[in-house]
Amino acid sequence: MKPYIPTEFSFDPDERGHFGKFGGRYVPETLMPILIELDEVYKQYRFDKTFWNEVNALYKDYVGRPSPLYKAQNISDEIGAEVYLKREDLNHTGAHKVNNTIAQGLLAKRMGKTKIIAETGAGQHGVATATVAALMGLECEVFMGAKDVERQQLNVFRMKLLGAKVHAVESGSKTLKDAMNDAIRHWVTHARDTFYVIGTAAGPHPYPLMVRDFQAIISYEAKAQLLEQANTLPDYVIACIGGGSNALGMFAHFIEEEKTECIGIEAGGKGLDSGDHGASLALGRPGVLHGQLSYLLQTDDGQVEEAYSVSAGLDYPGIGPEHSFLMEQGKVIYDSVTDDEAMDAFVWLSRTEGIVPAFESAHAIAYLKKMPKEKIKDKTIIISLSGRGDKDMIQAMEILKL
Ligand SMILES: *Cc1c(COP(=O)(O)O)cnc(C)c1O
């Protein structure tokens, strides 16, 4: 396979980061010059061979790419379709997030920064950032809601072990959205030596574009792998959506294929009419959060609502702006899967293929059973297995009575 380098997509945002009306840079005046500088730097490196040689070398020997495209024969037989899993769960640190932190870390080095900061919810992005900080000799501080610090102690310890400093954020609901607010605030006053590593395809421009480019290696590989293994393009590609980075990575190289339908799965939580879910596209309205205009879970008077999902990686009240655009353009189909459906799929994949998925990824797997049988009969389907379930074992033990 030829080494990965981003290509221009027809869905690239405009100069100021707009995907249609979504995206943009809704930030305090003091942050504007910092974002404009980053935008200039990214323009310089986006198609730069030397930069990408460095990224690709780490993808290969540090992350373990290309990740396999695995034909899940047992599941295929059971549902009567050809199901392939894109094994991001086999990456170093256990999920797709490291694809993004490696590239942003190298960008930070190119910019001469000595410190990186990150926001994290469950801790997965914090761990992926602390990992590259250790690798690249950068100081690392991670902002995490105090409530999340309390309930994700294993990941907090892992970040500390890797040498990062973890700030417990006490404001607001003490979760991810507050952590991201604090990270942005910290960045404003420390940007001279500090690079902000955002963990999903959200935030002010150029982050949604950058993160999507970095994750697009997922579909770059998957497309070549499927052509080689089955000499065909997929009928469907399916991925779960928190902020939307593994999904955009999985869709990028398929979105313009006539044959392929891309499907994004939001967290249905306890059900869309329960009030406890993370379905920003299904039930949100456009609004501004974390420097971007996008669909957002909010009250009638515009207060950001808390999201909920059994999987910590999907309970974000916002969503990357490109998804809002793709939904309104009808380019991607969006649906949701509940906690219960995801937990069934978590057990199902474990027992039919011997692969324990992350709770997040189990949402995408669950959709196989939700699709009408006649719609998937004999079709070729790729699912983004965004992460492994090791991190979810303690929670799984509490939920499943085995
Ligand atoms: C963080 C995470 C997600 C959700 O993030 P996206 O940006 O939507 O991809 C999904 N799966 C896993 C395993 C994660 O760690």
Coordinates of C-alpha atoms and ligand atoms in Angstrom, one line a residue:
M1 CA 0.0 0.0 0.0
K2 CA 1.3 3.5 -0.9
P3 CA 2.1 5.6 2.2
Y4 CA -0.9 7.8 3.3
I5 CA -1.0 11.5 2.5
P6 CA -4.2 13.5 2.7
T7 CA -6.0 14.5 -0.5
E8 CA -8.4 17.4 -1.1
F9 CA -11.9 16.3 -0.6
S10 CA -14.9 17.9 -2.2
F11 CA -16.2 18.4 1.4
D12 CA -13.3 20.5 2.5
P13 CA -14.4 23.6 4.4
D14 CA -13.9 27.1 3.0
E15 CA -11.0 29.4 3.9
R16 CA -12.6 30.2 7.3
G17 CA -13.6 26.7 8.1
H18 CA -17.2 26.6 7.1
F19 CA -18.8 23.4 6.0
G20 CA -21.9 25.1 4.5
K21 CA -23.1 27.2 7.4
F22 CA -21.5 24.9 10.0
G23 CA -18.0 25.1 11.6
G24 CA -16.2 28.4 11.6
R25 CA -14.2 30.0 14.5
Y26 CA -16.5 31.3 17.2
V27 CA -13.8 32.2 19.7
P28 CA -12.7 35.1 21.9
E29 CA -10.7 37.7 19.9
T30 CA -7.5 36.7 21.8
L31 CA -7.6 33.2 20.3
M32 CA -8.0 34.4 16.7
P33 CA -4.3 35.0 15.9
I34 CA -3.4 31.7 17.5
L35 CA -5.9 29.8 15.3
I36 CA -4.9 31.7 12.2
E37 CA -1.2 30.8 12.8
L38 CA -2.2 27.1 13.3
D39 CA -4.2 27.3 10.1
E40 CA -1.2 28.7 8.2
V41 CA 1.1 26.0 9.6
Y42 CA -1.4 23.2 8.7
K43 CA -1.7 24.5 5.2
Q44 CA 2.1 24.3 4.9
Y45 CA 2.2 20.7 6.1
R46 CA -1.1 19.2 4.9
F47 CA 0.4 17.8 1.7
D48 CA 4.1 17.9 2.7
K49 CA 5.9 14.7 1.9
T50 CA 8.6 15.1 4.6
F51 CA 6.0 15.7 7.3
W52 CA 3.9 12.7 6.2
N53 CA 7.0 10.5 6.0
E54 CA 7.5 11.1 9.6
V55 CA 3.8 10.5 10.5
N56 CA 3.7 7.3 8.4
A57 CA 6.9 5.9 10.0
L58 CA 5.3 6.2 13.4
Y59 CA 1.9 4.9 12.1
K60 CA 3.8 1.8 10.9
D61 CA 6.2 0.9 13.7
Y62 CA 4.7 2.6 16.7
V63 CA 0.9 2.4 16.1
G64 CA 1.1 -0.9 14.1
R65 CA -0.6 0.3 10.9
P66 CA -2.0 -0.7 8.5
S67 CA -4.7 -2.0 10.9
P68 CA -6.2 -5.3 9.4
L69 CA -9.4 -5.4 7.5
Y70 CA -10.9 -8.6 9.0
K71 CA -13.6 -10.6 7.4
A72 CA -15.9 -11.6 10.3
Q73 CA -17.1 -14.8 8.8
N74 CA -19.1 -16.1 11.7
I75 CA -21.1 -12.9 11.9
S76 CA -21.4 -12.8 8.1
D77 CA -22.9 -16.3 8.1
E78 CA -25.3 -15.4 10.9
I79 CA -26.8 -12.3 9.3
G80 CA -26.4 -13.2 5.6
A81 CA -24.0 -10.4 4.6
E82 CA -20.3 -10.0 4.0
V83 CA -19.1 -8.2 7.1
Y84 CA -15.6 -6.7 7.4
L85 CA -14.2 -5.1 10.6
K86 CA -11.6 -2.3 10.3
R87 CA -9.5 -3.2 13.3
E88 CA -8.6 0.2 14.9
D89 CA -8.9 -1.7 18.2
L90 CA -5.5 -3.3 17.4
N91 CA -3.7 0.1 17.4
H92 CA -1.3 0.9 20.2
T93 CA -3.3 2.4 23.1
G94 CA -6.3 0.5 21.9
A95 CA -8.3 2.8 19.6
H96 CA -8.2 5.2 16.6
K97 CA -7.4 8.2 18.8
V98 CA -3.7 7.8 18.5
N99 CA -3.8 8.3 14.7
N100 CA -4.7 11.9 15.5
T101 CA -2.4 12.5 18.5
I102 CA 0.7 11.3 16.6
A103 CA 0.1 13.8 13.8
Q104 CA -0.8 16.7 16.1
G105 CA 2.2 15.9 18.3
L106 CA 4.5 16.1 15.2
L107 CA 2.9 19.3 14.2
A108 CA 3.5 20.7 17.7
K109 CA 7.2 19.8 17.3
R110 CA 7.4 21.5 13.9
M111 CA 5.9 24.6 15.5
G112 CA 8.6 24.6 18.1
K113 CA 6.2 24.0 21.0
T114 CA 7.4 22.3 24.1
K115 CA 4.1 21.6 25.8
I116 CA 0.9 20.0 24.8
I117 CA -2.5 20.1 26.4
A118 CA -5.6 18.1 25.8
E119 CA -9.2 17.8 27.1
T120 CA -10.5 14.3 27.9
G121 CA -13.8 12.8 28.9
A122 CA -13.3 9.1 29.8
G123 CA -9.6 9.5 29.5
Q124 CA -9.0 7.8 26.2
H125 CA -7.8 10.9 24.3
G126 CA -5.9 12.0 27.4
V127 CA -4.0 8.7 27.4
A128 CA -3.3 8.9 23.6
T129 CA -2.0 12.5 24.1
A130 CA 0.1 11.6 27.2
T131 CA 1.5 8.7 25.1
V132 CA 2.8 10.9 22.3
A133 CA 4.0 13.5 24.8
A134 CA 6.2 10.8 26.3
L135 CA 7.4 9.6 22.9
M136 CA 8.2 13.1 21.6
G137 CA 9.6 14.6 24.8
L138 CA 6.8 17.1 25.3
E139 CA 5.4 18.3 28.6
C140 CA 1.7 17.3 28.9
E141 CA -1.2 18.6 30.8
V142 CA -4.7 17.1 30.5
F143 CA -7.9 18.8 31.5
M144 CA -10.6 16.4 32.8
G145 CA -13.9 17.0 34.6
A146 CA -13.7 16.3 38.3
K147 CA -16.6 13.9 37.9
D148 CA -14.8 12.0 35.2
V149 CA -11.5 12.0 37.3
E150 CA -13.5 10.3 40.0
R151 CA -15.1 7.6 37.8
Q152 CA -12.1 7.0 35.5
Q153 CA -9.3 6.4 38.0
L154 CA -7.5 3.8 35.9
N155 CA -7.0 6.2 33.0
V156 CA -6.0 9.0 35.3
F157 CA -3.3 6.8 36.7
R158 CA -2.3 5.7 33.3
M159 CA -1.8 9.4 32.2
K160 CA 0.2 10.1 35.3
L161 CA 2.3 7.0 34.7
L162 CA 3.0 8.4 31.2
G163 CA 4.3 11.6 32.8
A164 CA 1.3 13.8 32.3
K165 CA -0.3 16.2 34.8
V166 CA -4.0 15.9 35.2
H167 CA -6.2 18.9 36.1
A168 CA -9.5 18.0 37.7
V169 CA -12.0 20.7 36.4
E170 CA -14.5 21.7 39.0
S171 CA -16.7 24.1 36.9
G172 CA -20.1 23.4 35.4
S173 CA -21.2 19.8 35.2
K174 CA -17.6 18.8 35.8
T175 CA -17.5 16.7 32.7
L176 CA -16.0 16.8 29.1
K177 CA -17.6 20.0 27.9
D178 CA -16.2 21.9 31.0
A179 CA -12.8 20.3 30.5
M180 CA -12.7 21.5 27.0
N181 CA -13.7 25.1 28.1
D182 CA -10.8 25.1 30.6
A183 CA -8.4 23.7 28.0
I184 CA -9.3 26.5 25.6
R185 CA -8.9 29.1 28.4
H186 CA -5.5 27.7 29.4
W187 CA -4.4 27.8 25.7
V188 CA -5.3 31.5 25.3
T189 CA -2.7 32.5 27.9
H190 CA 0.0 29.8 27.1
A191 CA -0.1 29.5 23.3
R192 CA 3.5 30.8 22.9
D193 CA 4.9 27.4 24.0
T194 CA 1.8 25.3 24.1
F195 CA -0.1 23.3 21.4
Y196 CA -3.7 22.3 22.0
V197 CA -4.3 18.7 20.9
I198 CA -8.1 18.4 20.3
G199 CA -9.4 14.8 20.4
T200 CA -12.2 14.7 17.9
A201 CA -13.2 16.4 14.6
A202 CA -14.7 19.4 16.5
G203 CA -13.7 22.8 17.8
P204 CA -12.7 25.9 15.9
H205 CA -11.2 25.8 12.4
P206 CA -8.7 24.2 11.5
Y207 CA -9.3 21.4 14.0
P208 CA -12.3 19.7 12.3
L209 CA -10.4 19.6 9.0
M210 CA -7.1 18.5 10.6
V211 CA -8.5 15.7 12.7
R212 CA -10.6 14.4 9.8
D213 CA -7.5 14.3 7.6
F214 CA -5.5 12.5 10.2
Q215 CA -8.3 9.9 10.7
A216 CA -9.0 9.5 7.0
I217 CA -6.2 7.0 6.9
I218 CA -8.8 4.5 8.2
S219 CA -10.8 4.6 4.9
Y220 CA -7.7 5.1 2.8
E221 CA -6.5 1.7 4.0
A222 CA -9.9 0.0 4.2
K223 CA -10.7 0.9 0.6
A224 CA -7.4 -0.6 -0.7
Q225 CA -7.8 -3.6 1.5
L226 CA -11.3 -4.5 0.4
L227 CA -10.4 -4.0 -3.2
E228 CA -7.5 -6.4 -2.7
Q229 CA -9.4 -9.0 -0.6
A230 CA -12.8 -8.9 -2.4
N231 CA -12.3 -6.8 -5.5
T232 CA -15.3 -4.7 -4.6
L233 CA -16.4 -1.5 -2.9
P234 CA -18.6 -1.8 0.1
D235 CA -22.4 -1.2 0.0
Y236 CA -22.4 0.2 3.5
V237 CA -19.8 1.6 5.9
I238 CA -20.9 2.0 9.5
A239 CA -19.2 3.9 12.4
C240 CA -20.2 5.2 15.8
I241 CA -20.2 8.9 16.6
G242 CA -19.2 10.8 19.6
G243 CA -17.6 14.0 18.2
G244 CA -17.4 12.1 15.0
S245 CA -13.7 11.5 14.2
N246 CA -13.6 7.8 13.6
A247 CA -16.7 8.1 11.5
L248 CA -15.3 10.8 9.3
G249 CA -12.1 8.8 9.0
M250 CA -14.1 5.8 8.0
F251 CA -16.3 7.7 5.5
A252 CA -13.8 10.1 3.9
H253 CA -12.7 7.9 1.0
F254 CA -16.2 6.3 0.5
I255 CA -18.5 9.3 0.6
E256 CA -18.2 10.1 -3.0
E257 CA -18.6 6.5 -4.2
E258 CA -21.9 6.1 -5.9
K259 CA -22.2 2.5 -4.6
T260 CA -21.4 3.1 -0.9
E261 CA -23.8 4.4 1.7
C262 CA -22.2 5.8 4.8
I263 CA -24.1 5.4 8.1
G264 CA -23.2 7.2 11.4
I265 CA -24.5 5.8 14.7
E266 CA -25.2 8.2 17.6
A267 CA -25.7 7.1 21.2
G268 CA -29.4 6.4 21.8
G269 CA -28.7 6.0 25.6
K270 CA -31.8 5.0 27.4
G271 CA -33.9 5.8 24.3
L272 CA -34.4 8.9 22.3
D273 CA -37.6 9.9 24.2
S274 CA -36.0 9.2 27.6
G275 CA -34.0 12.5 27.7
D276 CA -30.9 10.4 28.4
H277 CA -28.9 10.1 25.2
G278 CA -26.1 11.6 23.1
A279 CA -28.1 12.0 19.8
S280 CA -27.1 15.6 18.9
L281 CA -28.0 15.2 15.2
A282 CA -31.3 13.5 15.8
L283 CA -32.5 15.8 18.7
G284 CA -30.2 18.8 18.8
R285 CA -30.4 22.2 17.1
P286 CA -27.6 24.2 15.5
G287 CA -25.8 26.2 18.2
V288 CA -22.3 27.4 19.2
L289 CA -20.1 25.3 21.5
H290 CA -16.3 25.1 21.8
G291 CA -15.7 27.5 18.9
Q292 CA -17.9 25.9 16.3
L293 CA -21.4 26.1 15.0
S294 CA -23.0 22.6 14.8
Y295 CA -25.9 20.6 16.0
L296 CA -26.0 20.7 19.8
L297 CA -28.1 19.3 22.6
Q298 CA -29.6 22.4 24.2
T299 CA -32.6 23.6 26.1
D300 CA -35.2 25.9 24.6
D301 CA -33.3 28.9 25.9
G302 CA -30.0 27.7 24.6
Q303 CA -28.4 26.1 27.7
V304 CA -26.1 23.2 26.7
E305 CA -27.7 19.9 27.9
E306 CA -25.7 17.1 29.3
A307 CA -25.4 14.1 27.1
Y308 CA -25.7 10.5 28.3
S309 CA -24.5 7.1 27.0
V310 CA -23.3 3.9 28.6
S311 CA -20.1 4.5 26.6
A312 CA -18.2 7.5 27.9
G313 CA -16.7 8.2 24.4
L314 CA -20.1 8.9 22.9
D315 CA -21.6 11.2 25.6
Y316 CA -20.7 14.6 24.0
P317 CA -23.6 17.1 23.6
G318 CA -22.1 18.5 20.4
I319 CA -20.8 17.0 17.2
G320 CA -18.2 17.9 14.6
P321 CA -19.5 20.5 12.1
E322 CA -18.8 18.3 9.1
H323 CA -21.4 15.8 10.2
S324 CA -24.1 18.5 10.6
F325 CA -23.3 19.5 7.0
L326 CA -23.2 16.0 5.7
M327 CA -26.6 15.3 7.3
E328 CA -28.2 18.4 5.8
Q329 CA -26.8 17.5 2.4
G330 CA -28.1 14.0 2.7
K331 CA -24.6 12.6 2.0
V332 CA -24.6 10.4 5.2
I333 CA -27.4 8.6 6.9
Y334 CA -27.6 8.9 10.7
D335 CA -29.3 6.7 13.1
S336 CA -28.9 5.7 16.8
V337 CA -28.5 2.6 18.9
T338 CA -29.5 2.4 22.6
D339 CA -27.4 1.3 25.6
D340 CA -29.2 -2.1 25.7
E341 CA -28.7 -2.8 22.0
A342 CA -25.0 -1.9 22.2
M343 CA -24.5 -4.1 25.3
D344 CA -26.2 -7.0 23.3
A345 CA -23.8 -6.4 20.5
F346 CA -20.9 -6.2 22.9
V347 CA -21.6 -9.8 24.0
W348 CA -22.5 -10.9 20.5
L349 CA -19.2 -9.9 18.9
S350 CA -17.3 -11.3 21.9
R351 CA -18.9 -14.7 21.6
T352 CA -19.2 -15.1 17.8
E353 CA -15.8 -13.7 16.8
G354 CA -13.7 -13.7 20.0
I355 CA -13.3 -9.9 19.7
V356 CA -14.3 -7.7 22.7
P357 CA -15.2 -4.3 21.3
A358 CA -15.2 -0.9 23.1
F359 CA -18.7 0.1 24.2
E360 CA -18.5 2.8 21.6
S361 CA -17.7 0.5 18.7
A362 CA -20.4 -1.9 19.9
H363 CA -23.0 0.7 18.8
A364 CA -21.8 0.3 15.2
I365 CA -21.9 -3.5 15.5
A366 CA -25.4 -3.3 16.9
Y367 CA -26.7 -1.6 13.8
L368 CA -26.1 -4.8 11.8
K369 CA -29.0 -6.3 13.8
K370 CA -31.1 -3.2 13.5
M371 CA -30.9 -3.0 9.7
P372 CA -33.8 -4.7 7.8
K373 CA -32.7 -8.2 6.7
E374 CA -33.6 -7.6 3.1
K375 CA -31.6 -4.4 3.0
I376 CA -28.3 -6.2 4.0
K377 CA -28.8 -9.6 2.3
D378 CA -25.6 -10.5 0.5
K379 CA -24.3 -6.9 0.8
T380 CA -20.7 -6.0 1.7
I381 CA -20.4 -4.0 4.9
I382 CA -17.4 -2.4 6.6
I383 CA -17.7 -1.5 10.3
S384 CA -15.2 0.7 12.0
L385 CA -14.1 -1.2 15.1
S386 CA -12.9 2.0 16.7
G387 CA -11.5 0.5 19.9
R388 CA -11.1 -2.5 22.1
G389 CA -13.1 -3.3 25.2
D390 CA -10.4 -3.7 27.8
K391 CA -11.1 -0.2 29.2
D392 CA -14.8 -1.1 29.7
M393 CA -14.3 -4.4 31.7
I394 CA -15.1 -3.0 35.1
Q395 CA -18.3 -1.3 33.8
A396 CA -19.2 -4.4 31.9
M397 CA -18.9 -6.5 35.0
E398 CA -21.4 -4.3 36.7
I399 CA -23.9 -4.3 33.9
L400 CA -23.8 -7.9 32.7
K401 CA -24.8 -10.6 35.1
L402 CA -22.8 -13.5 33.6
Ligands
LIG1 C1 -13.4 8.4 21.8 C2 -13.9 7.2 21.2 C3 -15.0 7.3 20.2 C4 -15.7 8.5 19.9 O1 -15.0 9.5 19.3 P1 -15.2 9.9 17.8 O2 -14.4 11.2 17.7 O3 -16.6 10.1 17.5 O4 -14.6 8.8 17.0 C5 -15.4 6.1 19.6 N1 -14.8 4.9 19.9 C6 -13.8 4.8 20.7 C7 -13.1 3.5 21.0 C8 -13.3 6.0 21.4 O5 -12.3 5.8 22.3

